[in-house]
Tab-separated table of C-alpha atoms in Angstrom:
chain	number	residue	atom	x	y	z
A	1213	MET	CA	0.107	0.141	-0.130
A	1214	THR	CA	1.376	3.384	-0.542
A	1215	ASP	CA	2.069	6.098	1.177
A	1216	SER	CA	-0.971	8.268	-0.606
A	1217	THR	CA	-3.155	5.329	-0.295
A	1218	LEU	CA	-2.366	5.317	3.320
A	1219	SER	CA	-2.554	9.557	3.931
A	1220	ASN	CA	-5.925	8.793	1.415
A	1221	ASN	CA	-7.712	6.902	4.166
A	1222	HIS	CA	-5.840	8.552	7.519
A	1223	GLU	CA	-7.887	12.266	5.460
A	1224	ASN	CA	-11.103	9.582	5.834
A	1225	LYS	CA	-10.949	8.329	8.216
A	1226	PHE	CA	-10.509	11.949	10.040
A	1227	SER	CA	-13.136	13.269	7.831
A	1228	SER	CA	-15.476	10.473	8.767
A	1229	MET	CA	-14.721	11.024	13.054
A	1230	SER	CA	-15.221	15.403	12.040
A	1231	LEU	CA	-18.832	14.506	10.153
A	1232	LEU	CA	-20.098	12.098	13.493
A	1233	SER	CA	-18.700	14.521	16.044
A	1234	SER	CA	-20.023	17.120	14.432
A	1235	ALA	CA	-23.078	14.934	14.239
A	1236	ASN	CA	-24.012	13.946	18.010
A	1237	ASN	CA	-22.787	18.095	18.530
A	1238	SER	CA	-25.591	19.115	15.965
A	1239	SER	CA	-27.545	16.522	18.344
A	1240	LYS	CA	-27.258	16.928	21.946
A	1241	MET	CA	-27.882	20.736	19.784
A	1242	GLN	CA	-31.000	20.334	19.138
A	1243	GLN	CA	-32.145	18.244	21.988
A	1244	ASN	CA	-31.358	20.951	24.621
A	1245	PRO	CA	-33.331	23.493	23.136
A	1246	LYS	CA	-36.366	20.927	23.293
A	1247	ASN	CA	-35.524	20.314	27.727
A	1248	ILE	CA	-35.051	23.636	27.841
A	1249	LEU	CA	-38.861	24.173	26.088
A	1250	HIS	CA	-39.871	21.216	28.427
A	1251	SER	CA	-39.169	22.366	31.203
A	1252	ILE	CA	-40.178	26.134	31.442
A	1253	ILE	CA	-43.201	24.766	30.224
A	1254	PHE	CA	-43.453	22.686	32.972
A	1255	ARG	CA	-42.164	25.763	35.891
A	1256	GLY	CA	-44.959	27.828	33.588
A	1257	MET	CA	-47.792	24.944	34.612
A	1258	ILE	CA	-46.464	25.498	38.316
A	1259	PHE	CA	-46.412	29.111	38.185
A	1260	PHE	CA	-49.966	29.068	37.122
A	1261	GLN	CA	-51.325	26.795	39.303
A	1262	ILE	CA	-49.579	28.751	42.164
A	1263	ILE	CA	-51.623	31.428	40.952
A	1264	ALA	CA	-54.624	29.623	40.732
A	1265	TYR	CA	-54.672	28.160	43.918
A	1266	GLY	CA	-54.058	31.628	46.045
A	1267	SER	CA	-57.054	33.099	44.377
A	1268	TYR	CA	-59.570	30.619	44.490
A	1269	SER	CA	-60.770	31.249	48.474
A	1270	VAL	CA	-60.531	35.524	46.842
A	1271	LEU	CA	-62.671	34.038	44.541
A	1272	VAL	CA	-65.560	32.651	46.167
A	1273	HIS	CA	-65.878	35.022	48.515
A	1274	LEU	CA	-66.062	37.522	45.950
A	1275	CYS	CA	-69.115	35.658	45.187
A	1276	GLU	CA	-70.754	35.642	48.236
A	1277	LYS	CA	-73.320	38.330	48.594
A	1278	ASP	CA	-75.940	38.434	52.068
A	1279	GLY	CA	-73.113	36.054	53.625
A	1280	GLN	CA	-74.154	33.241	51.060
A	1281	ILE	CA	-72.748	31.432	48.123
A	1282	THR	CA	-75.039	32.826	44.623
A	1283	PHE	CA	-73.826	29.863	42.983
A	1284	SER	CA	-74.555	25.602	42.847
A	1285	SER	CA	-71.412	24.740	43.663
A	1286	ALA	CA	-72.149	21.722	41.730
A	1287	THR	CA	-72.925	23.108	38.813
A	1288	MET	CA	-69.623	25.285	39.241
A	1289	ASN	CA	-68.104	21.656	39.697
A	1290	PHE	CA	-69.997	20.009	37.391
A	1291	MET	CA	-68.708	22.828	34.405
A	1292	ILE	CA	-65.434	22.444	35.660
A	1293	GLU	CA	-65.124	18.671	35.227
A	1294	PHE	CA	-67.098	19.242	32.222
A	1295	ILE	CA	-64.407	20.962	30.276
A	1296	LYS	CA	-61.134	18.940	32.005
A	1297	LEU	CA	-63.280	16.278	29.547
A	1298	PHE	CA	-63.556	17.775	26.794
A	1299	PHE	CA	-59.947	18.711	26.268
A	1300	SER	CA	-58.843	15.637	27.082
A	1301	LEU	CA	-61.783	13.846	24.502
A	1302	ASN	CA	-60.480	16.209	21.478
A	1303	ALA	CA	-56.307	15.967	23.171
A	1304	PHE	CA	-56.636	11.615	23.106
A	1305	ILE	CA	-58.077	11.599	19.812
A	1306	TYR	CA	-56.158	13.931	18.096
A	1307	PHE	CA	-53.638	12.279	18.978
A	1308	GLN	CA	-54.094	8.741	18.579
A	1309	GLU	CA	-56.447	6.878	15.930
A	1310	ILE	CA	-59.113	5.150	17.489
A	1311	HIS	CA	-61.764	2.013	16.612
A	1312	PHE	CA	-63.343	1.194	19.033
A	1313	ASN	CA	-65.606	-2.052	18.980
A	1314	LYS	CA	-67.367	-3.240	21.821
A	1315	ILE	CA	-64.994	-5.671	23.536
A	1316	GLN	CA	-62.849	-2.276	23.605
A	1317	ILE	CA	-66.015	-0.541	25.349
A	1318	LEU	CA	-66.523	-3.260	27.406
A	1319	SER	CA	-62.485	-3.454	28.742
A	1320	CYS	CA	-62.439	0.713	28.847
A	1321	PHE	CA	-65.334	0.551	31.161
A	1322	LYS	CA	-63.580	-2.138	33.052
A	1323	LYS	CA	-60.369	-0.034	33.356
A	1324	SER	CA	-62.374	2.937	34.001
A	1325	LEU	CA	-63.869	1.621	37.210
A	1326	PRO	CA	-60.593	2.537	39.905
A	1327	TYR	CA	-61.087	6.145	38.387
A	1328	SER	CA	-64.522	6.321	40.162
A	1329	ILE	CA	-62.568	6.131	43.780
A	1330	PRO	CA	-60.839	9.705	43.323
A	1331	ALA	CA	-63.926	11.238	41.255
A	1332	ILE	CA	-65.974	10.756	43.842
A	1333	LEU	CA	-63.605	11.647	46.853
A	1334	TYR	CA	-62.194	15.259	43.908
A	1335	PHE	CA	-66.099	15.628	44.055
A	1336	LEU	CA	-66.968	15.807	47.917
A	1337	ASN	CA	-64.482	17.542	48.635
A	1338	ASN	CA	-64.369	20.385	46.063
A	1339	ASN	CA	-67.643	21.138	46.272
A	1340	LEU	CA	-67.008	20.634	50.613
A	1341	ALA	CA	-64.480	23.258	49.351
A	1342	VAL	CA	-67.321	26.198	48.563
A	1343	HIS	CA	-68.886	25.930	51.665
A	1344	MET	CA	-66.131	26.333	53.482
A	1345	GLN	CA	-65.138	29.536	52.583
A	1346	LEU	CA	-68.060	31.236	53.781
A	1347	HIS	CA	-67.164	29.394	57.753
A	1348	MET	CA	-63.300	31.176	56.986
A	1349	ASP	CA	-61.410	33.931	55.619
A	1350	PRO	CA	-58.977	33.395	52.831
A	1351	ALA	CA	-55.934	33.898	54.276
A	1352	SER	CA	-57.302	31.300	57.520
A	1353	TYR	CA	-58.379	28.775	54.387
A	1354	GLN	CA	-55.035	28.108	52.152
A	1355	ILE	CA	-52.600	28.256	55.836
A	1356	LEU	CA	-55.014	25.818	57.244
A	1357	SER	CA	-55.101	24.212	54.769
A	1358	ASN	CA	-51.635	23.211	54.451
A	1359	PHE	CA	-52.927	20.029	56.639
A	1360	LYS	CA	-53.221	18.777	53.229
A	1361	ILE	CA	-49.352	17.852	53.405
A	1362	ILE	CA	-50.109	16.033	57.558
A	1363	THR	CA	-52.350	14.222	55.521
A	1364	THR	CA	-50.866	12.901	52.332
A	1365	ALA	CA	-47.118	12.701	53.743
A	1366	ILE	CA	-48.915	9.925	56.004
A	1367	LEU	CA	-51.142	8.176	53.567
A	1368	TYR	CA	-48.021	8.585	50.749
A	1369	ARG	CA	-46.000	5.873	53.603
A	1370	LEU	CA	-49.145	3.516	53.682
A	1371	ILE	CA	-50.070	4.025	50.291
A	1372	ILE	CA	-46.860	3.718	48.160
A	1373	LYS	CA	-44.895	2.857	50.806
A	1374	GLN	CA	-42.687	6.291	50.613
A	1375	LYS	CA	-40.826	7.040	53.847
A	1376	LEU	CA	-39.960	10.019	55.342
A	1377	THR	CA	-37.154	10.519	57.237
A	1378	LYS	CA	-36.854	11.830	61.296
A	1379	ARG	CA	-36.893	15.385	60.117
A	1380	GLN	CA	-38.727	15.271	58.465
A	1381	TRP	CA	-41.601	14.169	60.703
A	1382	PHE	CA	-40.074	16.592	62.784
A	1383	ALA	CA	-41.223	19.038	60.194
A	1384	LEU	CA	-45.161	17.114	59.678
A	1385	THR	CA	-44.954	18.183	63.635
A	1386	LEU	CA	-43.874	21.489	63.460
A	1387	LEU	CA	-46.177	22.011	60.444
A	1388	PHE	CA	-49.912	20.945	62.443
A	1389	PHE	CA	-49.453	22.843	66.023
A	1390	GLY	CA	-47.828	25.877	63.760
A	1391	GLY	CA	-51.728	24.928	62.494
A	1392	PHE	CA	-53.633	23.842	65.747
A	1393	ALA	CA	-52.252	27.580	66.955
A	1394	TYR	CA	-53.467	29.437	64.338
A	1395	SER	CA	-56.744	28.223	64.402
A	1396	LEU	CA	-57.376	28.472	68.372
A	1397	GLY	CA	-55.792	31.244	68.117
A	1398	THR	CA	-57.895	33.231	65.180
A	1399	LEU	CA	-60.908	30.821	67.091
A	1400	LYS	CA	-64.061	33.337	66.633
A	1401	ASN	CA	-67.754	32.747	66.045
A	1402	SER	CA	-68.517	36.065	63.181
A	1403	SER	CA	-67.683	36.828	60.219
A	1404	PHE	CA	-65.584	39.338	59.681
A	1405	ILE	CA	-65.452	42.156	61.686
A	1406	SER	CA	-64.800	45.751	60.515
A	1407	LYS	CA	-62.565	48.084	61.798
A	1408	THR	CA	-62.636	51.976	60.448
A	1409	ILE	CA	-59.558	53.435	60.096
A	1410	VAL	CA	-58.520	57.539	60.529
A	1411	ASP	CA	-59.398	58.587	57.701
A	1412	SER	CA	-63.186	56.435	56.933
A	1413	THR	CA	-62.009	55.568	53.712
A	1414	LEU	CA	-60.372	51.948	54.436
A	1415	VAL	CA	-62.156	49.241	56.172
A	1416	MET	CA	-59.471	46.833	57.469
A	1417	ARG	CA	-61.171	43.498	58.204
A	1418	GLU	CA	-60.225	40.884	60.671
A	1419	MET	CA	-59.276	36.909	60.537
A	1420	TYR	CA	-61.886	34.900	61.633
A	1421	ILE	CA	-62.154	31.136	61.954
A	1422	ARG	CA	-66.126	29.536	62.622
A	1423	PRO	CA	-66.105	26.577	65.108
A	1424	LEU	CA	-67.954	24.457	61.998
A	1425	GLY	CA	-64.846	25.964	60.122
A	1426	ILE	CA	-62.588	23.142	62.113
A	1427	PRO	CA	-64.124	20.122	61.555
A	1428	MET	CA	-64.477	21.156	57.601
A	1429	ILE	CA	-61.070	21.838	57.016
A	1430	ILE	CA	-59.729	18.766	59.071
A	1431	ILE	CA	-62.425	16.568	56.778
A	1432	TYR	CA	-61.445	18.409	53.303
A	1433	CYS	CA	-57.664	18.187	54.666
A	1434	SER	CA	-57.883	14.058	54.683
A	1435	ILE	CA	-59.764	13.676	51.757
A	1436	SER	CA	-57.920	15.820	49.515
A	1437	GLY	CA	-55.005	13.733	50.813
A	1438	LEU	CA	-57.031	10.639	49.957
A	1439	ALA	CA	-57.637	11.145	46.676
A	1440	GLY	CA	-53.936	12.976	45.414
A	1441	VAL	CA	-52.292	10.136	46.826
A	1442	TYR	CA	-54.893	7.322	45.042
A	1443	ASN	CA	-55.310	9.313	42.092
A	1444	GLU	CA	-51.155	8.863	41.620
A	1445	TRP	CA	-50.761	5.148	42.707
A	1446	ILE	CA	-53.170	4.328	39.720
A	1447	LEU	CA	-52.317	7.085	37.133
A	1448	LYS	CA	-48.259	5.397	37.994
A	1449	LYS	CA	-49.788	1.512	38.433
A	1450	ASN	CA	-50.953	2.265	34.623
A	1451	PHE	CA	-47.641	4.210	33.166
A	1452	THR	CA	-47.644	3.107	29.744
A	1453	GLU	CA	-51.513	4.196	28.937
A	1454	SER	CA	-52.280	7.791	27.909
A	1455	LEU	CA	-53.199	10.145	29.776
A	1456	HIS	CA	-55.476	11.259	28.275
A	1457	LEU	CA	-57.734	7.993	28.254
A	1458	GLN	CA	-56.716	8.544	32.069
A	1459	ASN	CA	-58.102	11.778	32.179
A	1460	ILE	CA	-61.177	10.234	30.608
A	1461	PHE	CA	-61.657	7.914	33.266
A	1462	LEU	CA	-61.238	10.399	35.954
A	1463	TYR	CA	-63.198	13.123	34.752
A	1464	THR	CA	-66.112	11.093	32.009
A	1465	TYR	CA	-67.261	9.798	36.984
A	1466	GLY	CA	-66.577	13.453	37.985
A	1467	THR	CA	-68.555	15.139	35.537
A	1468	ILE	CA	-71.859	12.231	35.914
A	1469	PHE	CA	-71.536	12.817	39.802
A	1470	ASN	CA	-71.373	16.438	40.069
A	1471	LEU	CA	-74.361	16.826	36.784
A	1472	ILE	CA	-76.880	14.619	39.341
A	1473	PRO	CA	-77.072	17.182	42.126
A	1474	ALA	CA	-77.073	20.049	39.964
A	1475	ILE	CA	-79.988	18.788	37.808
A	1476	SER	CA	-81.742	18.006	40.952
A	1477	ILE	CA	-81.350	21.600	42.435
A	1478	ILE	CA	-82.370	23.000	39.675
A	1479	ILE	CA	-85.619	20.358	39.801
A	1480	THR	CA	-86.541	21.518	43.943
A	1481	ARG	CA	-85.640	25.195	42.879
A	1482	ASN	CA	-88.274	25.318	40.082
A	1483	SER	CA	-90.608	23.619	42.413
A	1484	GLN	CA	-90.797	26.377	44.680
A	1485	ASN	CA	-90.687	29.203	42.415
A	1486	GLY	CA	-94.337	27.573	40.476
A	1487	ASN	CA	-94.244	28.886	36.972
A	1488	SER	CA	-90.317	30.473	36.715
A	1489	TYR	CA	-87.583	28.619	34.888
A	1490	SER	CA	-84.255	28.234	37.346
A	1491	ASP	CA	-81.602	27.419	34.870
A	1492	LEU	CA	-78.381	26.040	34.896
A	1493	PHE	CA	-76.384	28.353	35.811
A	1494	HIS	CA	-78.280	30.429	38.277
A	1495	GLY	CA	-76.477	32.359	39.835
A	1496	PHE	CA	-72.739	33.195	38.308
A	1497	SER	CA	-70.581	36.075	38.119
A	1498	PHE	CA	-67.841	37.257	35.994
A	1499	TYR	CA	-65.415	35.650	39.492
A	1500	THR	CA	-67.146	32.430	39.053
A	1501	TRP	CA	-66.594	32.173	35.656
A	1502	LEU	CA	-63.010	32.722	36.262
A	1503	ILE	CA	-62.632	29.787	39.174
A	1504	VAL	CA	-64.275	27.394	36.804
A	1505	PHE	CA	-61.764	28.352	33.757
A	1506	THR	CA	-58.923	28.789	36.088
A	1507	GLN	CA	-59.426	24.750	37.718
A	1508	ALA	CA	-60.646	23.905	34.992
A	1509	LEU	CA	-56.732	24.169	33.713
A	1510	ASN	CA	-55.029	23.607	37.004
A	1511	GLY	CA	-57.031	20.589	37.719
A	1512	LEU	CA	-55.126	19.317	33.799
A	1513	PHE	CA	-51.590	20.470	34.500
A	1514	MET	CA	-52.255	19.015	37.848
A	1515	SER	CA	-52.795	15.470	35.793
A	1516	VAL	CA	-49.086	16.080	34.006
A	1517	VAL	CA	-46.910	16.533	37.596
A	1518	ILE	CA	-48.674	14.256	39.319
A	1519	LYS	CA	-47.535	11.105	36.591
A	1520	TYR	CA	-44.506	12.415	35.567
A	1521	SER	CA	-43.416	14.183	38.975
A	1522	SER	CA	-44.557	14.181	42.388
A	1523	ASN	CA	-47.378	14.726	44.087
A	1524	ILE	CA	-45.282	16.221	46.408
A	1525	ILE	CA	-45.113	19.220	43.417
A	1526	ARG	CA	-48.817	19.465	44.802
A	1527	LEU	CA	-47.247	20.005	48.016
A	1528	PHE	CA	-45.136	22.670	47.011
A	1529	VAL	CA	-48.265	24.394	44.873
A	1530	ILE	CA	-50.654	24.048	47.940
A	1531	SER	CA	-48.080	26.166	50.084
A	1532	PHE	CA	-46.799	28.638	48.007
A	1533	SER	CA	-50.192	29.351	47.157
A	1534	LEU	CA	-50.467	31.547	51.040
A	1535	ILE	CA	-48.139	33.784	49.127
A	1536	VAL	CA	-50.451	34.576	46.418
A	1537	THR	CA	-53.509	34.242	48.207
A	1538	THR	CA	-51.963	37.200	51.014
A	1539	VAL	CA	-51.197	39.571	49.066
A	1540	LEU	CA	-54.937	39.412	47.541
A	1541	SER	CA	-56.529	39.044	50.640
A	1542	PHE	CA	-54.669	42.265	51.688
A	1543	PHE	CA	-55.418	44.197	48.658
A	1544	ILE	CA	-59.168	43.346	47.641
A	1545	TYR	CA	-60.519	42.744	51.664
A	1546	HIS	CA	-57.664	44.637	53.110
A	1547	ILE	CA	-57.075	42.406	56.126
A	1548	ASN	CA	-55.846	43.027	59.300
A	1549	PHE	CA	-53.667	39.935	59.844
A	1550	ASN	CA	-53.028	38.934	62.832
A	1551	MET	CA	-49.808	37.253	65.419
A	1552	TYR	CA	-50.809	34.332	64.955
A	1553	PHE	CA	-50.973	34.513	60.782
A	1554	PHE	CA	-47.841	36.396	61.336
A	1555	ALA	CA	-46.544	32.944	63.992
A	1556	SER	CA	-48.002	30.485	61.482
A	1557	PHE	CA	-46.728	31.560	58.688
A	1558	ILE	CA	-43.096	31.393	59.913
A	1559	THR	CA	-44.086	28.517	61.841
A	1560	MET	CA	-45.228	26.740	58.265
A	1561	THR	CA	-42.228	28.052	56.543
A	1562	CYS	CA	-39.581	26.989	58.500
A	1563	ALA	CA	-41.698	23.069	58.431
A	1564	LEU	CA	-42.028	23.048	54.506
A	1565	SER	CA	-38.224	24.294	54.456
A	1566	LEU	CA	-36.684	21.392	55.970
A	1567	TYR	CA	-39.772	18.712	54.790
A	1568	TYR	CA	-38.693	19.988	51.031
A	1569	THR	CA	-35.301	19.942	51.794
A	1570	ASN	CA	-32.603	16.906	50.093
């Protein structure tokens, strides 16, 4: 073999290696923007969830009239579930070719049955969350809803068998006593207590929790923890199954469970009013529709987070939403935050820092 041939072969190998190297670099450059985009979208979803969770109780209070909720909670939750179901159905049809027969429909029905359990738990909890707002101010609701972290962590240990460190158990204990001390200090038997400031133009409202609010929040946090953990267990148990199909199962049951009481309320209302007709959206306002659309998006985003990440992210969202609620409560209701709130806020912040830090 001549020197020129060897030289050519060497040059060819070098050029091939250069091409392969540049191809790999190009592939990495193509993957990195995609990963960065996914990361930005994921963070954007979490940010939106924090806003949605934080504004929920404030928006419900804005729908109050003479100490009563103006709309049917079942109707509102029916609309939320229906929008989520509609989106999931369209997404499933768009991304997959569907050729159903009787056997497949029967198989899908059997697969859907486990999703009826979290659906009925969410149905109970979402309706309880609306009526619970009458028994506490928005900031108190957000403080006490952090008890979800305790119930979720315990159920995580029992159902998904995830072990907690001693530091996490200490953090949960700190979180519990922080919320417990706040509830005792803020417990009142009345609604917002107004206090007029010097110039008589600004009215400060005190924080309050009615006695019935305590058992309601305990039930709410217990059901919420069970629903969240059980739903994550189902989603990850059938991880290879389409998320859109799983959402269809869950939201179909949710839509049905909320539609039944919504229709019964309309029938009862019409029978009481004689000939006057009451529609499905009786009492709905701009704020009610804002709740519907923000919570529908919130639910869809949360299903992605739970399946591909963890329920701990959900707790992270709930924790940080307290800041949003506090800001909105101050500027909209001019709530006069008491010392129990600040003490509980600091205690819970320390507890959450201990719990989430690796």
